[in-house]
């Protein structure tokens, strides 16, 4: 297992040093790709976070700070982040993580709340750097996919790719199956448009019920906001599926790697 890469702070807005912009090397490998995309594929961070790193003067080539994320390269030779050399991208990998409630989907929290990375450092100390595919709220539990490949992360998160996410919500209040079925047409709440949601009332005990919801957008707190709009109070929320990958069989707090064959097959289905 390769040594763990240092953690980078995407929120560092220190000023960029004034330096000449290095030219991209030519290569027989083709026209190359933007540096933000290459670093994302190498698992450094998301494209947006990498752009912030570049603005902060933290990314360099042969010791000279890179000043624009539009820089085109054919390899990562000579590229450093915070002075540390960046390795060429490893094959894309995915891990299933059963996130417990009470953990933030973040690298750090300035108020001291526990994060998924603190937990993963304990249960998988030798794992390479991983990034979450999407997020789960502090009190949401269940399947959180992790990857070492920023481009795969981006593909899976984009609404345009139509990757389905399934949740089970325990909610208090009254709702009919007809109301839930109307969500298939989408709904607008306080000016925010949510796309189609396939929702079904699984079972009910008194005024408590379990509702299964499948959607493709994954907007911030989407499931909770939609159910609250219907007059329900969510007491527990679990993500059970992301694309073809299921939570089933994974203990709370545990992590395991998805088979390489399954990752390759799934990636071919992305638009």
mmCIF file of C-alpha atoms in Angstrom:
data_model
loop_
_atom_site.group_PDB
_atom_site.id
_atom_site.type_symbol
_atom_site.label_atom_id
_atom_site.label_comp_id
_atom_site.label_asym_id
_atom_site.label_seq_id
_atom_site.Cartn_x
_atom_site.Cartn_y
_atom_site.Cartn_z
ATOM 1 C CA UNK A 1 0.000 0.000 0.000
ATOM 2 C CA UNK A 2 1.544 3.362 -1.035
ATOM 3 C CA UNK A 3 2.220 5.949 1.681
ATOM 4 C CA UNK A 4 -0.623 8.315 2.450
ATOM 5 C CA UNK A 5 -0.525 11.679 0.718
ATOM 6 C CA UNK A 6 -0.573 14.766 2.930
ATOM 7 C CA UNK A 7 -3.895 16.496 3.416
ATOM 8 C CA UNK A 8 -4.312 19.715 1.531
ATOM 9 C CA UNK A 9 -6.426 22.638 2.710
ATOM 10 C CA UNK A 10 -8.734 23.745 -0.141
ATOM 11 C CA UNK A 11 -9.803 26.743 1.943
ATOM 12 C CA UNK A 12 -6.327 28.300 2.059
ATOM 13 C CA UNK A 13 -6.653 31.653 0.294
ATOM 14 C CA UNK A 14 -3.084 32.856 0.789
ATOM 15 C CA UNK A 15 -1.959 35.150 -2.066
ATOM 16 C CA UNK A 16 -0.315 33.635 -5.090
ATOM 17 C CA UNK A 17 3.371 34.459 -5.514
ATOM 18 C CA UNK A 18 4.225 36.498 -8.590
ATOM 19 C CA UNK A 19 6.055 34.215 -10.941
ATOM 20 C CA UNK A 20 6.364 33.531 -14.645
ATOM 21 C CA UNK A 21 3.873 30.951 -15.901
ATOM 22 C CA UNK A 22 5.683 27.792 -17.036
ATOM 23 C CA UNK A 23 4.947 26.525 -20.504
ATOM 24 C CA UNK A 24 3.491 23.062 -20.934
ATOM 25 C CA UNK A 25 5.888 20.478 -22.300
ATOM 26 C CA UNK A 26 5.130 18.959 -25.659
ATOM 27 C CA UNK A 27 4.681 15.228 -25.880
ATOM 28 C CA UNK A 28 3.696 12.494 -28.296
ATOM 29 C CA UNK A 29 0.844 11.628 -25.938
ATOM 30 C CA UNK A 30 -1.449 14.176 -27.601
ATOM 31 C CA UNK A 31 -2.634 17.671 -26.809
ATOM 32 C CA UNK A 32 -2.787 17.036 -23.072
ATOM 33 C CA UNK A 33 -5.343 18.040 -20.441
ATOM 34 C CA UNK A 34 -5.900 20.928 -18.067
ATOM 35 C CA UNK A 35 -3.885 20.663 -14.894
ATOM 36 C CA UNK A 36 -6.984 20.821 -12.676
ATOM 37 C CA UNK A 37 -8.379 17.729 -14.399
ATOM 38 C CA UNK A 38 -5.072 15.845 -14.157
ATOM 39 C CA UNK A 39 -4.683 16.630 -10.447
ATOM 40 C CA UNK A 40 -8.285 15.616 -9.813
ATOM 41 C CA UNK A 41 -7.666 12.290 -11.537
ATOM 42 C CA UNK A 42 -4.568 11.864 -9.371
ATOM 43 C CA UNK A 43 -6.788 12.094 -6.288
ATOM 44 C CA UNK A 44 -5.458 15.402 -4.957
ATOM 45 C CA UNK A 45 -8.868 17.077 -4.650
ATOM 46 C CA UNK A 46 -11.881 18.077 -6.698
ATOM 47 C CA UNK A 47 -11.378 20.395 -9.679
ATOM 48 C CA UNK A 48 -12.860 23.331 -7.792
ATOM 49 C CA UNK A 49 -10.595 22.759 -4.799
ATOM 50 C CA UNK A 50 -7.572 22.468 -7.078
ATOM 51 C CA UNK A 51 -8.438 25.784 -8.700
ATOM 52 C CA UNK A 52 -8.388 27.349 -5.238
ATOM 53 C CA UNK A 53 -5.004 25.753 -4.567
ATOM 54 C CA UNK A 54 -3.654 27.252 -7.779
ATOM 55 C CA UNK A 55 -5.037 30.672 -6.830
ATOM 56 C CA UNK A 56 -3.228 30.319 -3.516
ATOM 57 C CA UNK A 57 0.098 29.611 -5.220
ATOM 58 C CA UNK A 58 0.299 26.080 -3.833
ATOM 59 C CA UNK A 59 0.751 24.274 -7.173
ATOM 60 C CA UNK A 60 4.068 24.526 -9.037
ATOM 61 C CA UNK A 61 5.933 23.036 -11.958
ATOM 62 C CA UNK A 62 9.685 22.663 -11.710
ATOM 63 C CA UNK A 63 9.580 25.035 -8.752
ATOM 64 C CA UNK A 64 7.657 27.802 -10.532
ATOM 65 C CA UNK A 65 4.120 28.550 -9.340
ATOM 66 C CA UNK A 66 1.342 27.814 -11.800
ATOM 67 C CA UNK A 67 -1.012 30.764 -12.005
ATOM 68 C CA UNK A 68 -3.975 29.463 -14.008
ATOM 69 C CA UNK A 69 -6.018 26.234 -13.902
ATOM 70 C CA UNK A 70 -6.239 26.475 -17.707
ATOM 71 C CA UNK A 71 -2.615 25.306 -17.983
ATOM 72 C CA UNK A 72 -2.475 22.286 -20.307
ATOM 73 C CA UNK A 73 -0.061 19.430 -19.564
ATOM 74 C CA UNK A 74 0.577 15.976 -20.956
ATOM 75 C CA UNK A 75 1.909 14.585 -17.683
ATOM 76 C CA UNK A 76 2.426 15.474 -14.038
ATOM 77 C CA UNK A 77 6.215 15.336 -14.274
ATOM 78 C CA UNK A 78 7.687 18.103 -12.124
ATOM 79 C CA UNK A 79 4.338 19.083 -10.608
ATOM 80 C CA UNK A 80 4.237 19.697 -6.855
ATOM 81 C CA UNK A 81 1.495 20.650 -4.423
ATOM 82 C CA UNK A 82 2.704 22.373 -1.261
ATOM 83 C CA UNK A 83 6.199 21.335 -2.328
ATOM 84 C CA UNK A 84 5.315 17.638 -2.509
ATOM 85 C CA UNK A 85 5.713 15.796 -5.853
ATOM 86 C CA UNK A 86 2.485 14.513 -7.393
ATOM 87 C CA UNK A 87 2.425 10.990 -8.758
ATOM 88 C CA UNK A 88 0.737 10.042 -12.005
ATOM 89 C CA UNK A 89 -2.899 8.967 -11.534
ATOM 90 C CA UNK A 90 -3.412 5.447 -10.232
ATOM 91 C CA UNK A 91 -6.227 3.306 -11.687
ATOM 92 C CA UNK A 92 -9.618 4.529 -10.538
ATOM 93 C CA UNK A 93 -10.838 2.758 -7.407
ATOM 94 C CA UNK A 94 -14.037 2.834 -5.375
ATOM 95 C CA UNK A 95 -14.686 1.940 -1.767
ATOM 96 C CA UNK A 96 -17.971 1.409 0.074
ATOM 97 C CA UNK A 97 -18.110 3.115 3.440
ATOM 98 C CA UNK A 98 -20.994 2.641 5.882
ATOM 99 C CA UNK A 99 -21.050 6.117 7.361
ATOM 100 C CA UNK A 100 -22.430 6.277 10.908
ATOM 101 C CA UNK A 101 -24.629 9.173 11.968
ATOM 102 C CA UNK A 102 -22.714 11.938 13.749
ATOM 103 C CA UNK A 103 -19.781 12.242 11.325
ATOM 104 C CA UNK A 104 -19.197 15.188 8.997
ATOM 105 C CA UNK A 105 -18.373 14.491 5.362
ATOM 106 C CA UNK A 106 -15.345 16.780 5.516
ATOM 107 C CA UNK A 107 -11.599 16.622 6.114
ATOM 108 C CA UNK A 108 -11.761 18.852 9.191
ATOM 109 C CA UNK A 109 -14.213 20.847 11.241
ATOM 110 C CA UNK A 110 -13.094 24.008 12.975
ATOM 111 C CA UNK A 111 -15.695 23.509 15.726
ATOM 112 C CA UNK A 112 -14.251 20.125 16.643
ATOM 113 C CA UNK A 113 -17.013 17.860 15.382
ATOM 114 C CA UNK A 114 -15.808 14.381 14.282
ATOM 115 C CA UNK A 115 -15.302 13.759 10.554
ATOM 116 C CA UNK A 116 -15.305 10.750 8.265
ATOM 117 C CA UNK A 117 -11.539 11.134 7.780
ATOM 118 C CA UNK A 118 -10.853 10.843 11.494
ATOM 119 C CA UNK A 119 -12.918 7.658 11.544
ATOM 120 C CA UNK A 120 -11.291 6.235 8.396
ATOM 121 C CA UNK A 121 -7.816 6.894 9.821
ATOM 122 C CA UNK A 122 -8.709 4.438 12.582
ATOM 123 C CA UNK A 123 -10.425 1.687 10.585
ATOM 124 C CA UNK A 124 -8.250 1.912 7.433
ATOM 125 C CA UNK A 125 -4.943 3.549 8.426
ATOM 126 C CA UNK A 126 -3.068 2.240 5.379
ATOM 127 C CA UNK A 127 -5.630 3.315 2.788
ATOM 128 C CA UNK A 128 -4.586 5.805 0.076
ATOM 129 C CA UNK A 129 -6.094 9.271 -0.130
ATOM 130 C CA UNK A 130 -9.810 9.028 -0.853
ATOM 131 C CA UNK A 131 -12.512 11.554 -1.712
ATOM 132 C CA UNK A 132 -16.230 11.164 -1.020
ATOM 133 C CA UNK A 133 -18.612 10.827 -3.946
ATOM 134 C CA UNK A 134 -21.237 13.357 -2.939
ATOM 135 C CA UNK A 135 -21.968 13.996 0.717
ATOM 136 C CA UNK A 136 -24.113 12.760 3.552
ATOM 137 C CA UNK A 137 -25.347 15.182 6.201
ATOM 138 C CA UNK A 138 -24.060 14.977 9.757
ATOM 139 C CA UNK A 139 -27.062 12.932 10.926
ATOM 140 C CA UNK A 140 -27.531 10.937 7.715
ATOM 141 C CA UNK A 141 -26.061 7.445 7.678
ATOM 142 C CA UNK A 142 -25.505 4.708 5.151
ATOM 143 C CA UNK A 143 -23.605 4.236 1.919
ATOM 144 C CA UNK A 144 -20.909 6.792 1.152
ATOM 145 C CA UNK A 145 -18.764 5.876 -1.829
ATOM 146 C CA UNK A 146 -15.113 6.952 -1.711
ATOM 147 C CA UNK A 147 -12.715 7.185 -4.656
ATOM 148 C CA UNK A 148 -9.105 8.053 -5.444
ATOM 149 C CA UNK A 149 -10.089 9.525 -8.823
ATOM 150 C CA UNK A 150 -11.442 13.078 -8.985
ATOM 151 C CA UNK A 151 -12.759 12.658 -12.518
ATOM 152 C CA UNK A 152 -14.774 9.568 -11.569
ATOM 153 C CA UNK A 153 -16.110 11.477 -8.556
ATOM 154 C CA UNK A 154 -17.232 14.311 -10.825
ATOM 155 C CA UNK A 155 -18.891 11.954 -13.312
ATOM 156 C CA UNK A 156 -20.860 10.223 -10.584
ATOM 157 C CA UNK A 157 -22.012 13.467 -8.956
ATOM 158 C CA UNK A 158 -23.223 15.265 -12.079
ATOM 159 C CA UNK A 159 -27.038 15.217 -12.407
ATOM 160 C CA UNK A 160 -26.580 14.822 -16.178
ATOM 161 C CA UNK A 161 -25.183 11.304 -15.730
ATOM 162 C CA UNK A 162 -28.399 10.231 -13.999
ATOM 163 C CA UNK A 163 -26.798 8.019 -11.343
ATOM 164 C CA UNK A 164 -29.570 6.966 -8.950
ATOM 165 C CA UNK A 165 -29.360 7.247 -5.166
ATOM 166 C CA UNK A 166 -31.801 5.391 -2.918
ATOM 167 C CA UNK A 167 -32.660 6.400 0.653
ATOM 168 C CA UNK A 168 -34.851 5.001 3.411
ATOM 169 C CA UNK A 169 -36.364 7.586 5.725
ATOM 170 C CA UNK A 170 -38.178 7.032 9.014
ATOM 171 C CA UNK A 171 -40.650 9.871 9.308
ATOM 172 C CA UNK A 172 -43.353 10.954 11.730
ATOM 173 C CA UNK A 173 -46.640 12.284 10.402
ATOM 174 C CA UNK A 174 -49.344 11.527 7.880
ATOM 175 C CA UNK A 175 -48.692 11.098 4.170
ATOM 176 C CA UNK A 176 -50.485 9.122 1.474
ATOM 177 C CA UNK A 177 -49.013 6.966 -1.254
ATOM 178 C CA UNK A 178 -50.722 9.281 -3.761
ATOM 179 C CA UNK A 179 -48.809 12.282 -2.363
ATOM 180 C CA UNK A 180 -45.548 10.367 -2.651
ATOM 181 C CA UNK A 181 -46.312 9.272 -6.203
ATOM 182 C CA UNK A 182 -46.836 12.908 -7.220
ATOM 183 C CA UNK A 183 -43.122 13.464 -6.539
ATOM 184 C CA UNK A 184 -42.346 11.584 -9.756
ATOM 185 C CA UNK A 185 -43.155 14.858 -11.551
ATOM 186 C CA UNK A 186 -40.705 16.847 -9.413
ATOM 187 C CA UNK A 187 -41.508 19.594 -6.921
ATOM 188 C CA UNK A 188 -40.558 23.220 -6.282
ATOM 189 C CA UNK A 189 -39.926 24.280 -2.674
ATOM 190 C CA UNK A 190 -39.124 27.890 -1.800
ATOM 191 C CA UNK A 191 -37.926 28.551 -5.328
ATOM 192 C CA UNK A 192 -35.734 25.444 -5.545
ATOM 193 C CA UNK A 193 -36.719 22.879 -8.171
ATOM 194 C CA UNK A 194 -36.199 19.206 -7.302
ATOM 195 C CA UNK A 195 -36.346 16.661 -10.115
ATOM 196 C CA UNK A 196 -38.380 13.484 -10.215
ATOM 197 C CA UNK A 197 -38.361 11.297 -7.124
ATOM 198 C CA UNK A 198 -39.644 7.727 -7.040
ATOM 199 C CA UNK A 199 -41.102 7.433 -3.528
ATOM 200 C CA UNK A 200 -42.973 4.613 -1.834
ATOM 201 C CA UNK A 201 -44.424 4.132 1.637
ATOM 202 C CA UNK A 202 -42.908 0.850 2.816
ATOM 203 C CA UNK A 203 -44.729 0.390 6.099
ATOM 204 C CA UNK A 204 -46.361 2.362 8.875
ATOM 205 C CA UNK A 205 -46.652 1.873 12.641
ATOM 206 C CA UNK A 206 -49.010 4.424 14.119
ATOM 207 C CA UNK A 207 -47.869 7.799 12.803
ATOM 208 C CA UNK A 208 -44.326 6.582 12.122
ATOM 209 C CA UNK A 209 -43.523 5.199 8.703
ATOM 210 C CA UNK A 210 -40.606 4.116 6.531
ATOM 211 C CA UNK A 211 -40.397 5.726 3.091
ATOM 212 C CA UNK A 212 -38.075 4.667 0.277
ATOM 213 C CA UNK A 213 -36.986 7.393 -2.155
ATOM 214 C CA UNK A 214 -34.887 7.141 -5.315
ATOM 215 C CA UNK A 215 -33.540 10.269 -7.013
ATOM 216 C CA UNK A 216 -30.729 11.353 -9.323
ATOM 217 C CA UNK A 217 -29.887 14.932 -8.355
ATOM 218 C CA UNK A 218 -28.812 14.687 -4.723
ATOM 219 C CA UNK A 219 -29.197 18.385 -3.918
ATOM 220 C CA UNK A 220 -28.299 19.576 -0.425
ATOM 221 C CA UNK A 221 -30.694 18.029 2.145
ATOM 222 C CA UNK A 222 -33.072 17.127 -0.684
ATOM 223 C CA UNK A 223 -34.805 14.161 0.954
ATOM 224 C CA UNK A 224 -35.316 15.941 4.275
ATOM 225 C CA UNK A 225 -36.622 19.128 2.653
ATOM 226 C CA UNK A 226 -39.080 17.295 0.408
ATOM 227 C CA UNK A 227 -40.490 15.221 3.266
ATOM 228 C CA UNK A 228 -40.673 18.228 5.573
ATOM 229 C CA UNK A 229 -42.588 20.044 2.840
ATOM 230 C CA UNK A 230 -45.112 17.185 2.962
ATOM 231 C CA UNK A 231 -45.534 17.773 6.699
ATOM 232 C CA UNK A 232 -43.299 14.946 7.896
ATOM 233 C CA UNK A 233 -40.527 14.997 10.486
ATOM 234 C CA UNK A 234 -37.559 12.819 9.565
ATOM 235 C CA UNK A 235 -36.048 10.983 12.529
ATOM 236 C CA UNK A 236 -33.649 8.738 10.629
ATOM 237 C CA UNK A 237 -32.225 8.788 7.094
ATOM 238 C CA UNK A 238 -30.163 6.025 5.509
ATOM 239 C CA UNK A 239 -28.686 5.883 2.008
ATOM 240 C CA UNK A 240 -28.896 2.296 0.819
ATOM 241 C CA UNK A 241 -27.731 2.544 -2.790
ATOM 242 C CA UNK A 242 -25.615 4.708 -5.094
ATOM 243 C CA UNK A 243 -25.792 3.542 -8.692
ATOM 244 C CA UNK A 244 -25.353 -0.259 -8.720
ATOM 245 C CA UNK A 245 -23.492 -0.252 -5.395
ATOM 246 C CA UNK A 246 -25.430 -1.337 -2.314
ATOM 247 C CA UNK A 247 -25.007 -0.800 1.421
ATOM 248 C CA UNK A 248 -26.162 -4.333 2.118
ATOM 249 C CA UNK A 249 -23.639 -6.547 3.914
ATOM 250 C CA UNK A 250 -21.447 -3.713 5.214
ATOM 251 C CA UNK A 251 -21.312 -3.142 8.979
ATOM 252 C CA UNK A 252 -21.746 0.351 10.409
ATOM 253 C CA UNK A 253 -18.396 2.175 10.291
ATOM 254 C CA UNK A 254 -16.791 -0.424 8.003
ATOM 255 C CA UNK A 255 -15.185 0.152 4.600
ATOM 256 C CA UNK A 256 -14.345 -2.216 1.759
ATOM 257 C CA UNK A 257 -13.062 -1.894 -1.801
ATOM 258 C CA UNK A 258 -15.296 -2.444 -4.828
ATOM 259 C CA UNK A 259 -13.918 -5.031 -7.234
ATOM 260 C CA UNK A 260 -11.904 -3.516 -10.082
ATOM 261 C CA UNK A 261 -14.050 -5.338 -12.653
ATOM 262 C CA UNK A 262 -17.209 -3.756 -11.241
ATOM 263 C CA UNK A 263 -15.684 -0.261 -11.295
ATOM 264 C CA UNK A 264 -14.621 -0.626 -14.945
ATOM 265 C CA UNK A 265 -18.033 -2.009 -15.951
ATOM 266 C CA UNK A 266 -19.883 0.773 -14.162
ATOM 267 C CA UNK A 267 -17.728 3.518 -15.619
ATOM 268 C CA UNK A 268 -18.634 2.353 -19.128
ATOM 269 C CA UNK A 269 -22.305 3.072 -18.349
ATOM 270 C CA UNK A 270 -21.691 6.727 -17.473
ATOM 271 C CA UNK A 271 -22.723 9.221 -20.152
#
